[in-house]
Amino acid sequence: MKAGNSLYSLVFFLVLQAGCLAQDQQPYLVETFDSNDQSWPFIGNGDGYNISIADGHLVMDGNRTAIHSYKKIAVTEETDFAVYGKMIFLEGDHLGWMGLRFMMSEQADKYCSFVFNNDKGFLVAVNKGKKYEVLRQSKSLVVKPYDYNSLTVIKSAYTYKFFINDKQVHEEKIKSFFGPLVGDITNQNMKMQVDEFQVYDPKSG
């Protein structure tokens, strides 16, 4: 089994809460995690996980299950946008994946992922529900093990560019658009911290 497949086979797909679907949508997002005023879901203790927001940090502890948290934004297949996150590994499985999810369906069963680990690895994948496809899995010297790393995905029409610490590591054409959810993911048996999360217009930078 590929390392990427092991992550997503372990992911516990948390049920979407009605409050998430009812929240006000916005095309772009700037999140500093000073509070949960923007209503990220699954905050608190759950079955095998804990997610907290305080003092400028989103802390995700997947002690017994892979977990995610996300926001619904007002983007469509025609919208060009960029997703950015700055995060750091805290403890647990140092080979576990952590990073971004984007274009996720509102049922949370279809999505694209861009993740990395402390072995300088990165992974770009598409989960189409019944079909999981690794688009690129490799290692890169731009990944900083046990330190802060920033991930950026820039969408322009059907072309997606993937950056780690502002260095491009991959480019891919993805024609599937599953939905308007974007967020963060961490593997089972690991804990990570997100300090910044943004969705912005790539034309304005």
PDB file of C-alpha atoms in Angstrom:
ATOM      1  CA  MET A   1       0.000   0.000   0.000  1.00  0.00           C
ATOM      2  CA  LYS A   2       1.302   3.448  -0.868  1.00  0.00           C
ATOM      3  CA  ALA A   3       2.000   5.839   1.967  1.00  0.00           C
ATOM      4  CA  GLY A   4      -0.601   8.239   0.616  1.00  0.00           C
ATOM      5  CA  ASN A   5      -3.254   5.539   0.538  1.00  0.00           C
ATOM      6  CA  SER A   6      -2.563   4.623   4.167  1.00  0.00           C
ATOM      7  CA  LEU A   7      -3.339   8.186   5.235  1.00  0.00           C
ATOM      8  CA  TYR A   8      -6.663   8.404   3.517  1.00  0.00           C
ATOM      9  CA  SER A   9      -7.779   4.899   4.407  1.00  0.00           C
ATOM     10  CA  LEU A  10      -7.393   5.973   8.037  1.00  0.00           C
ATOM     11  CA  VAL A  11      -9.214   9.252   7.714  1.00  0.00           C
ATOM     12  CA  PHE A  12     -12.296   9.466   9.865  1.00  0.00           C
ATOM     13  CA  PHE A  13     -14.836  11.355   7.811  1.00  0.00           C
ATOM     14  CA  LEU A  14     -16.619  13.482  10.354  1.00  0.00           C
ATOM     15  CA  VAL A  15     -20.251  14.242   9.590  1.00  0.00           C
ATOM     16  CA  LEU A  16     -20.882  17.760   8.320  1.00  0.00           C
ATOM     17  CA  GLN A  17     -22.674  19.898  10.839  1.00  0.00           C
ATOM     18  CA  ALA A  18     -25.704  21.884   9.774  1.00  0.00           C
ATOM     19  CA  GLY A  19     -24.164  25.006  11.210  1.00  0.00           C
ATOM     20  CA  CYS A  20     -21.219  24.719   8.817  1.00  0.00           C
ATOM     21  CA  LEU A  21     -23.530  24.639   5.826  1.00  0.00           C
ATOM     22  CA  ALA A  22     -25.493  27.619   7.099  1.00  0.00           C
ATOM     23  CA  GLN A  23     -22.526  29.869   7.760  1.00  0.00           C
ATOM     24  CA  ASP A  24     -22.068  33.036   5.723  1.00  0.00           C
ATOM     25  CA  GLN A  25     -19.928  32.407   2.682  1.00  0.00           C
ATOM     26  CA  GLN A  26     -17.138  34.608   1.472  1.00  0.00           C
ATOM     27  CA  PRO A  27     -14.957  34.260  -1.633  1.00  0.00           C
ATOM     28  CA  TYR A  28     -11.723  34.851   0.251  1.00  0.00           C
ATOM     29  CA  LEU A  29     -10.578  34.236   3.814  1.00  0.00           C
ATOM     30  CA  VAL A  30      -7.876  35.473   6.203  1.00  0.00           C
ATOM     31  CA  GLU A  31      -7.602  33.475   9.418  1.00  0.00           C
ATOM     32  CA  THR A  32      -5.172  34.251  12.259  1.00  0.00           C
ATOM     33  CA  PHE A  33      -6.813  31.898  14.796  1.00  0.00           C
ATOM     34  CA  ASP A  34      -7.130  34.436  17.588  1.00  0.00           C
ATOM     35  CA  SER A  35     -10.589  32.984  18.190  1.00  0.00           C
ATOM     36  CA  ASN A  36     -13.133  30.801  16.437  1.00  0.00           C
ATOM     37  CA  ASP A  37     -15.269  33.695  15.225  1.00  0.00           C
ATOM     38  CA  GLN A  38     -15.167  32.178  11.728  1.00  0.00           C
ATOM     39  CA  SER A  39     -16.724  28.938  13.004  1.00  0.00           C
ATOM     40  CA  TRP A  40     -14.298  26.168  12.106  1.00  0.00           C
ATOM     41  CA  PRO A  41     -16.058  22.849  12.784  1.00  0.00           C
ATOM     42  CA  PHE A  42     -15.140  20.000  15.160  1.00  0.00           C
ATOM     43  CA  ILE A  43     -13.480  22.236  17.761  1.00  0.00           C
ATOM     44  CA  GLY A  44     -13.090  20.431  21.072  1.00  0.00           C
ATOM     45  CA  ASN A  45     -12.688  16.787  22.075  1.00  0.00           C
ATOM     46  CA  GLY A  46     -14.026  14.097  19.783  1.00  0.00           C
ATOM     47  CA  ASP A  47     -13.696  10.351  19.310  1.00  0.00           C
ATOM     48  CA  GLY A  48      -9.924   9.968  19.152  1.00  0.00           C
ATOM     49  CA  TYR A  49      -9.042  13.580  18.436  1.00  0.00           C
ATOM     50  CA  ASN A  50      -8.879  17.121  19.797  1.00  0.00           C
ATOM     51  CA  ILE A  51      -8.976  20.414  17.868  1.00  0.00           C
ATOM     52  CA  SER A  52      -8.502  23.795  19.559  1.00  0.00           C
ATOM     53  CA  ILE A  53      -8.219  27.432  18.508  1.00  0.00           C
ATOM     54  CA  ALA A  54      -6.548  29.987  20.798  1.00  0.00           C
ATOM     55  CA  ASP A  55      -3.759  32.563  20.928  1.00  0.00           C
ATOM     56  CA  GLY A  56      -3.176  32.563  17.175  1.00  0.00           C
ATOM     57  CA  HIS A  57      -3.039  28.792  16.716  1.00  0.00           C
ATOM     58  CA  LEU A  58      -5.214  26.009  15.338  1.00  0.00           C
ATOM     59  CA  VAL A  59      -3.944  22.861  17.079  1.00  0.00           C
ATOM     60  CA  MET A  60      -5.028  19.521  15.611  1.00  0.00           C
ATOM     61  CA  ASP A  61      -4.307  16.376  17.618  1.00  0.00           C
ATOM     62  CA  GLY A  62      -5.247  13.201  15.765  1.00  0.00           C
ATOM     63  CA  ASN A  63      -4.287  10.880  18.593  1.00  0.00           C
ATOM     64  CA  ARG A  64      -6.337   7.919  17.302  1.00  0.00           C
ATOM     65  CA  THR A  65      -7.642   9.078  13.918  1.00  0.00           C
ATOM     66  CA  ALA A  66      -6.727  11.320  11.012  1.00  0.00           C
ATOM     67  CA  ILE A  67      -8.738  14.540  11.203  1.00  0.00           C
ATOM     68  CA  HIS A  68      -9.589  17.671   9.252  1.00  0.00           C
ATOM     69  CA  SER A  69     -11.254  21.015   9.770  1.00  0.00           C
ATOM     70  CA  TYR A  70     -12.457  23.292   7.008  1.00  0.00           C
ATOM     71  CA  LYS A  71     -14.303  26.360   5.808  1.00  0.00           C
ATOM     72  CA  LYS A  72     -16.921  26.794   3.127  1.00  0.00           C
ATOM     73  CA  ILE A  73     -16.088  29.631   0.744  1.00  0.00           C
ATOM     74  CA  ALA A  74     -17.943  31.116  -2.208  1.00  0.00           C
ATOM     75  CA  VAL A  75     -15.887  29.668  -5.062  1.00  0.00           C
ATOM     76  CA  THR A  76     -16.961  27.712  -8.126  1.00  0.00           C
ATOM     77  CA  GLU A  77     -15.243  25.762 -10.875  1.00  0.00           C
ATOM     78  CA  GLU A  78     -14.723  29.053 -12.751  1.00  0.00           C
ATOM     79  CA  THR A  79     -13.118  30.882  -9.801  1.00  0.00           C
ATOM     80  CA  ASP A  80      -9.358  31.345  -9.725  1.00  0.00           C
ATOM     81  CA  PHE A  81      -8.087  31.314  -6.154  1.00  0.00           C
ATOM     82  CA  ALA A  82      -5.106  30.440  -3.967  1.00  0.00           C
ATOM     83  CA  VAL A  83      -5.031  28.526  -0.675  1.00  0.00           C
ATOM     84  CA  TYR A  84      -2.197  29.126   1.802  1.00  0.00           C
ATOM     85  CA  GLY A  85      -1.369  27.587   5.156  1.00  0.00           C
ATOM     86  CA  LYS A  86       1.577  27.886   7.545  1.00  0.00           C
ATOM     87  CA  MET A  87       1.996  24.977   9.945  1.00  0.00           C
ATOM     88  CA  ILE A  88       4.387  22.980  12.120  1.00  0.00           C
ATOM     89  CA  PHE A  89       4.597  19.402  13.414  1.00  0.00           C
ATOM     90  CA  LEU A  90       4.357  19.173  17.222  1.00  0.00           C
ATOM     91  CA  GLU A  91       4.596  15.497  18.184  1.00  0.00           C
ATOM     92  CA  GLY A  92       3.739  11.934  17.259  1.00  0.00           C
ATOM     93  CA  ASP A  93       4.456  10.023  14.040  1.00  0.00           C
ATOM     94  CA  HIS A  94       7.158  12.080  12.316  1.00  0.00           C
ATOM     95  CA  LEU A  95       6.406  10.382   8.990  1.00  0.00           C
ATOM     96  CA  GLY A  96       2.707  11.265   9.128  1.00  0.00           C
ATOM     97  CA  TRP A  97       1.188  13.606   6.551  1.00  0.00           C
ATOM     98  CA  MET A  98      -0.144  17.091   7.305  1.00  0.00           C
ATOM     99  CA  GLY A  99      -1.286  19.906   5.050  1.00  0.00           C
ATOM    100  CA  LEU A 100      -4.146  21.274   2.970  1.00  0.00           C
ATOM    101  CA  ARG A 101      -7.393  20.045   1.522  1.00  0.00           C
ATOM    102  CA  PHE A 102      -9.174  21.993  -1.182  1.00  0.00           C
ATOM    103  CA  MET A 103     -12.060  21.647  -3.641  1.00  0.00           C
ATOM    104  CA  MET A 104     -13.695  19.347  -1.077  1.00  0.00           C
ATOM    105  CA  SER A 105     -17.312  18.326  -1.571  1.00  0.00           C
ATOM    106  CA  GLU A 106     -19.893  19.288   1.043  1.00  0.00           C
ATOM    107  CA  GLN A 107     -20.240  15.580   1.873  1.00  0.00           C
ATOM    108  CA  ALA A 108     -16.456  15.530   2.573  1.00  0.00           C
ATOM    109  CA  ASP A 109     -16.017  12.373   0.485  1.00  0.00           C
ATOM    110  CA  LYS A 110     -14.269  13.942  -2.529  1.00  0.00           C
ATOM    111  CA  TYR A 111     -11.321  16.341  -2.371  1.00  0.00           C
ATOM    112  CA  CYS A 112      -7.802  17.227  -3.410  1.00  0.00           C
ATOM    113  CA  SER A 113      -4.891  17.139  -0.960  1.00  0.00           C
ATOM    114  CA  PHE A 114      -1.458  18.727  -0.737  1.00  0.00           C
ATOM    115  CA  VAL A 115       0.506  17.407   2.258  1.00  0.00           C
ATOM    116  CA  PHE A 116       4.065  16.958   3.534  1.00  0.00           C
ATOM    117  CA  ASN A 117       5.977  15.161   6.295  1.00  0.00           C
ATOM    118  CA  ASN A 118       9.182  15.457   8.316  1.00  0.00           C
ATOM    119  CA  ASP A 119      11.020  13.086   5.960  1.00  0.00           C
ATOM    120  CA  LYS A 120      11.025  15.918   3.373  1.00  0.00           C
ATOM    121  CA  GLY A 121       8.243  14.181   1.508  1.00  0.00           C
ATOM    122  CA  PHE A 122       5.240  15.767  -0.185  1.00  0.00           C
ATOM    123  CA  LEU A 123       2.128  14.337  -1.776  1.00  0.00           C
ATOM    124  CA  VAL A 124      -0.504  15.662  -4.186  1.00  0.00           C
ATOM    125  CA  ALA A 125      -3.583  13.482  -4.484  1.00  0.00           C
ATOM    126  CA  VAL A 126      -7.212  13.427  -5.634  1.00  0.00           C
ATOM    127  CA  ASN A 127      -9.902  11.409  -3.889  1.00  0.00           C
ATOM    128  CA  LYS A 128     -12.907  10.982  -6.181  1.00  0.00           C
ATOM    129  CA  GLY A 129     -14.905   9.000  -3.662  1.00  0.00           C
ATOM    130  CA  LYS A 130     -14.483   5.486  -5.021  1.00  0.00           C
ATOM    131  CA  LYS A 131     -11.173   6.265  -6.724  1.00  0.00           C
ATOM    132  CA  TYR A 132      -8.045   7.579  -5.027  1.00  0.00           C
ATOM    133  CA  GLU A 133      -5.206   8.812  -7.228  1.00  0.00           C
ATOM    134  CA  VAL A 134      -1.727   9.991  -6.265  1.00  0.00           C
ATOM    135  CA  LEU A 135      -0.730  12.687  -8.756  1.00  0.00           C
ATOM    136  CA  ARG A 136       2.753  13.213  -7.342  1.00  0.00           C
ATOM    137  CA  GLN A 137       4.686  11.802  -4.393  1.00  0.00           C
ATOM    138  CA  SER A 138       8.301  12.829  -3.968  1.00  0.00           C
ATOM    139  CA  LYS A 139      10.876  14.413  -1.673  1.00  0.00           C
ATOM    140  CA  SER A 140      12.113  17.982  -1.771  1.00  0.00           C
ATOM    141  CA  LEU A 141      14.917  19.874  -0.074  1.00  0.00           C
ATOM    142  CA  VAL A 142      12.587  22.846   0.374  1.00  0.00           C
ATOM    143  CA  VAL A 143      10.679  20.983   3.124  1.00  0.00           C
ATOM    144  CA  LYS A 144      11.971  21.967   6.588  1.00  0.00           C
ATOM    145  CA  PRO A 145      11.679  18.968   8.955  1.00  0.00           C
ATOM    146  CA  TYR A 146      10.365  19.797  12.454  1.00  0.00           C
ATOM    147  CA  ASP A 147      10.026  23.467  11.537  1.00  0.00           C
ATOM    148  CA  TYR A 148       7.395  25.780  10.111  1.00  0.00           C
ATOM    149  CA  ASN A 149       6.467  25.106   6.490  1.00  0.00           C
ATOM    150  CA  SER A 150       4.077  27.020   4.279  1.00  0.00           C
ATOM    151  CA  LEU A 151       1.976  25.321   1.608  1.00  0.00           C
ATOM    152  CA  THR A 152       0.330  27.215  -1.255  1.00  0.00           C
ATOM    153  CA  VAL A 153      -1.968  25.964  -4.004  1.00  0.00           C
ATOM    154  CA  ILE A 154      -2.722  28.385  -6.856  1.00  0.00           C
ATOM    155  CA  LYS A 155      -5.647  27.576  -9.178  1.00  0.00           C
ATOM    156  CA  SER A 156      -5.806  29.154 -12.635  1.00  0.00           C
ATOM    157  CA  ALA A 157      -8.614  27.627 -14.695  1.00  0.00           C
ATOM    158  CA  TYR A 158      -7.782  23.883 -14.585  1.00  0.00           C
ATOM    159  CA  THR A 159      -4.086  24.349 -13.810  1.00  0.00           C
ATOM    160  CA  TYR A 160      -2.878  24.029 -10.224  1.00  0.00           C
ATOM    161  CA  LYS A 161       0.557  25.040  -9.007  1.00  0.00           C
ATOM    162  CA  PHE A 162       1.897  23.692  -5.714  1.00  0.00           C
ATOM    163  CA  PHE A 163       4.426  25.554  -3.571  1.00  0.00           C
ATOM    164  CA  ILE A 164       6.295  24.683  -0.372  1.00  0.00           C
ATOM    165  CA  ASN A 165       7.945  27.641   1.345  1.00  0.00           C
ATOM    166  CA  ASP A 166       7.299  29.725  -1.788  1.00  0.00           C
ATOM    167  CA  LYS A 167       9.160  27.251  -4.039  1.00  0.00           C
ATOM    168  CA  GLN A 168       7.140  25.474  -6.729  1.00  0.00           C
ATOM    169  CA  VAL A 169       7.330  21.681  -6.409  1.00  0.00           C
ATOM    170  CA  HIS A 170       4.610  20.545  -8.822  1.00  0.00           C
ATOM    171  CA  GLU A 171       2.084  21.605 -11.455  1.00  0.00           C
ATOM    172  CA  GLU A 172      -0.958  19.622 -12.508  1.00  0.00           C
ATOM    173  CA  LYS A 173      -4.113  19.949 -14.581  1.00  0.00           C
ATOM    174  CA  ILE A 174      -7.142  18.859 -12.544  1.00  0.00           C
ATOM    175  CA  LYS A 175     -10.504  19.022 -14.294  1.00  0.00           C
ATOM    176  CA  SER A 176     -12.622  17.762 -11.402  1.00  0.00           C
ATOM    177  CA  PHE A 177     -14.139  20.354  -9.070  1.00  0.00           C
ATOM    178  CA  PHE A 178     -15.854  18.686  -6.129  1.00  0.00           C
ATOM    179  CA  GLY A 179     -16.960  21.597  -3.962  1.00  0.00           C
ATOM    180  CA  PRO A 180     -16.239  24.826  -2.050  1.00  0.00           C
ATOM    181  CA  LEU A 181     -14.645  23.475   1.152  1.00  0.00           C
ATOM    182  CA  VAL A 182     -10.996  24.207   2.005  1.00  0.00           C
ATOM    183  CA  GLY A 183      -9.095  23.315   5.141  1.00  0.00           C
ATOM    184  CA  ASP A 184      -6.359  21.465   7.003  1.00  0.00           C
ATOM    185  CA  ILE A 185      -5.617  17.765   7.505  1.00  0.00           C
ATOM    186  CA  THR A 186      -3.389  15.825   9.902  1.00  0.00           C
ATOM    187  CA  ASN A 187      -2.678  12.114  10.092  1.00  0.00           C
ATOM    188  CA  GLN A 188      -3.489   9.645  12.833  1.00  0.00           C
ATOM    189  CA  ASN A 189      -1.116   9.547  15.820  1.00  0.00           C
ATOM    190  CA  MET A 190       0.291  13.024  15.333  1.00  0.00           C
ATOM    191  CA  LYS A 191      -0.270  16.611  16.420  1.00  0.00           C
ATOM    192  CA  MET A 192       0.263  19.753  14.372  1.00  0.00           C
ATOM    193  CA  GLN A 193      -0.256  23.502  14.709  1.00  0.00           C
ATOM    194  CA  VAL A 194      -1.522  25.932  12.045  1.00  0.00           C
ATOM    195  CA  ASP A 195      -0.709  29.623  12.547  1.00  0.00           C
ATOM    196  CA  GLU A 196      -2.002  31.108   9.289  1.00  0.00           C
ATOM    197  CA  PHE A 197      -4.637  30.123   6.750  1.00  0.00           C
ATOM    198  CA  GLN A 198      -5.730  32.199   3.770  1.00  0.00           C
ATOM    199  CA  VAL A 199      -7.771  31.958   0.618  1.00  0.00           C
ATOM    200  CA  TYR A 200      -7.034  34.846  -1.714  1.00  0.00           C
ATOM    201  CA  ASP A 201      -7.169  36.141  -5.270  1.00  0.00           C
ATOM    202  CA  PRO A 202      -3.911  35.047  -6.948  1.00  0.00           C
ATOM    203  CA  LYS A 203      -4.043  38.068  -9.249  1.00  0.00           C
ATOM    204  CA  SER A 204      -3.657  40.410  -6.280  1.00  0.00           C
ATOM    205  CA  GLY A 205      -1.166  38.205  -4.417  1.00  0.00           C
TER     206      GLY A 205
END
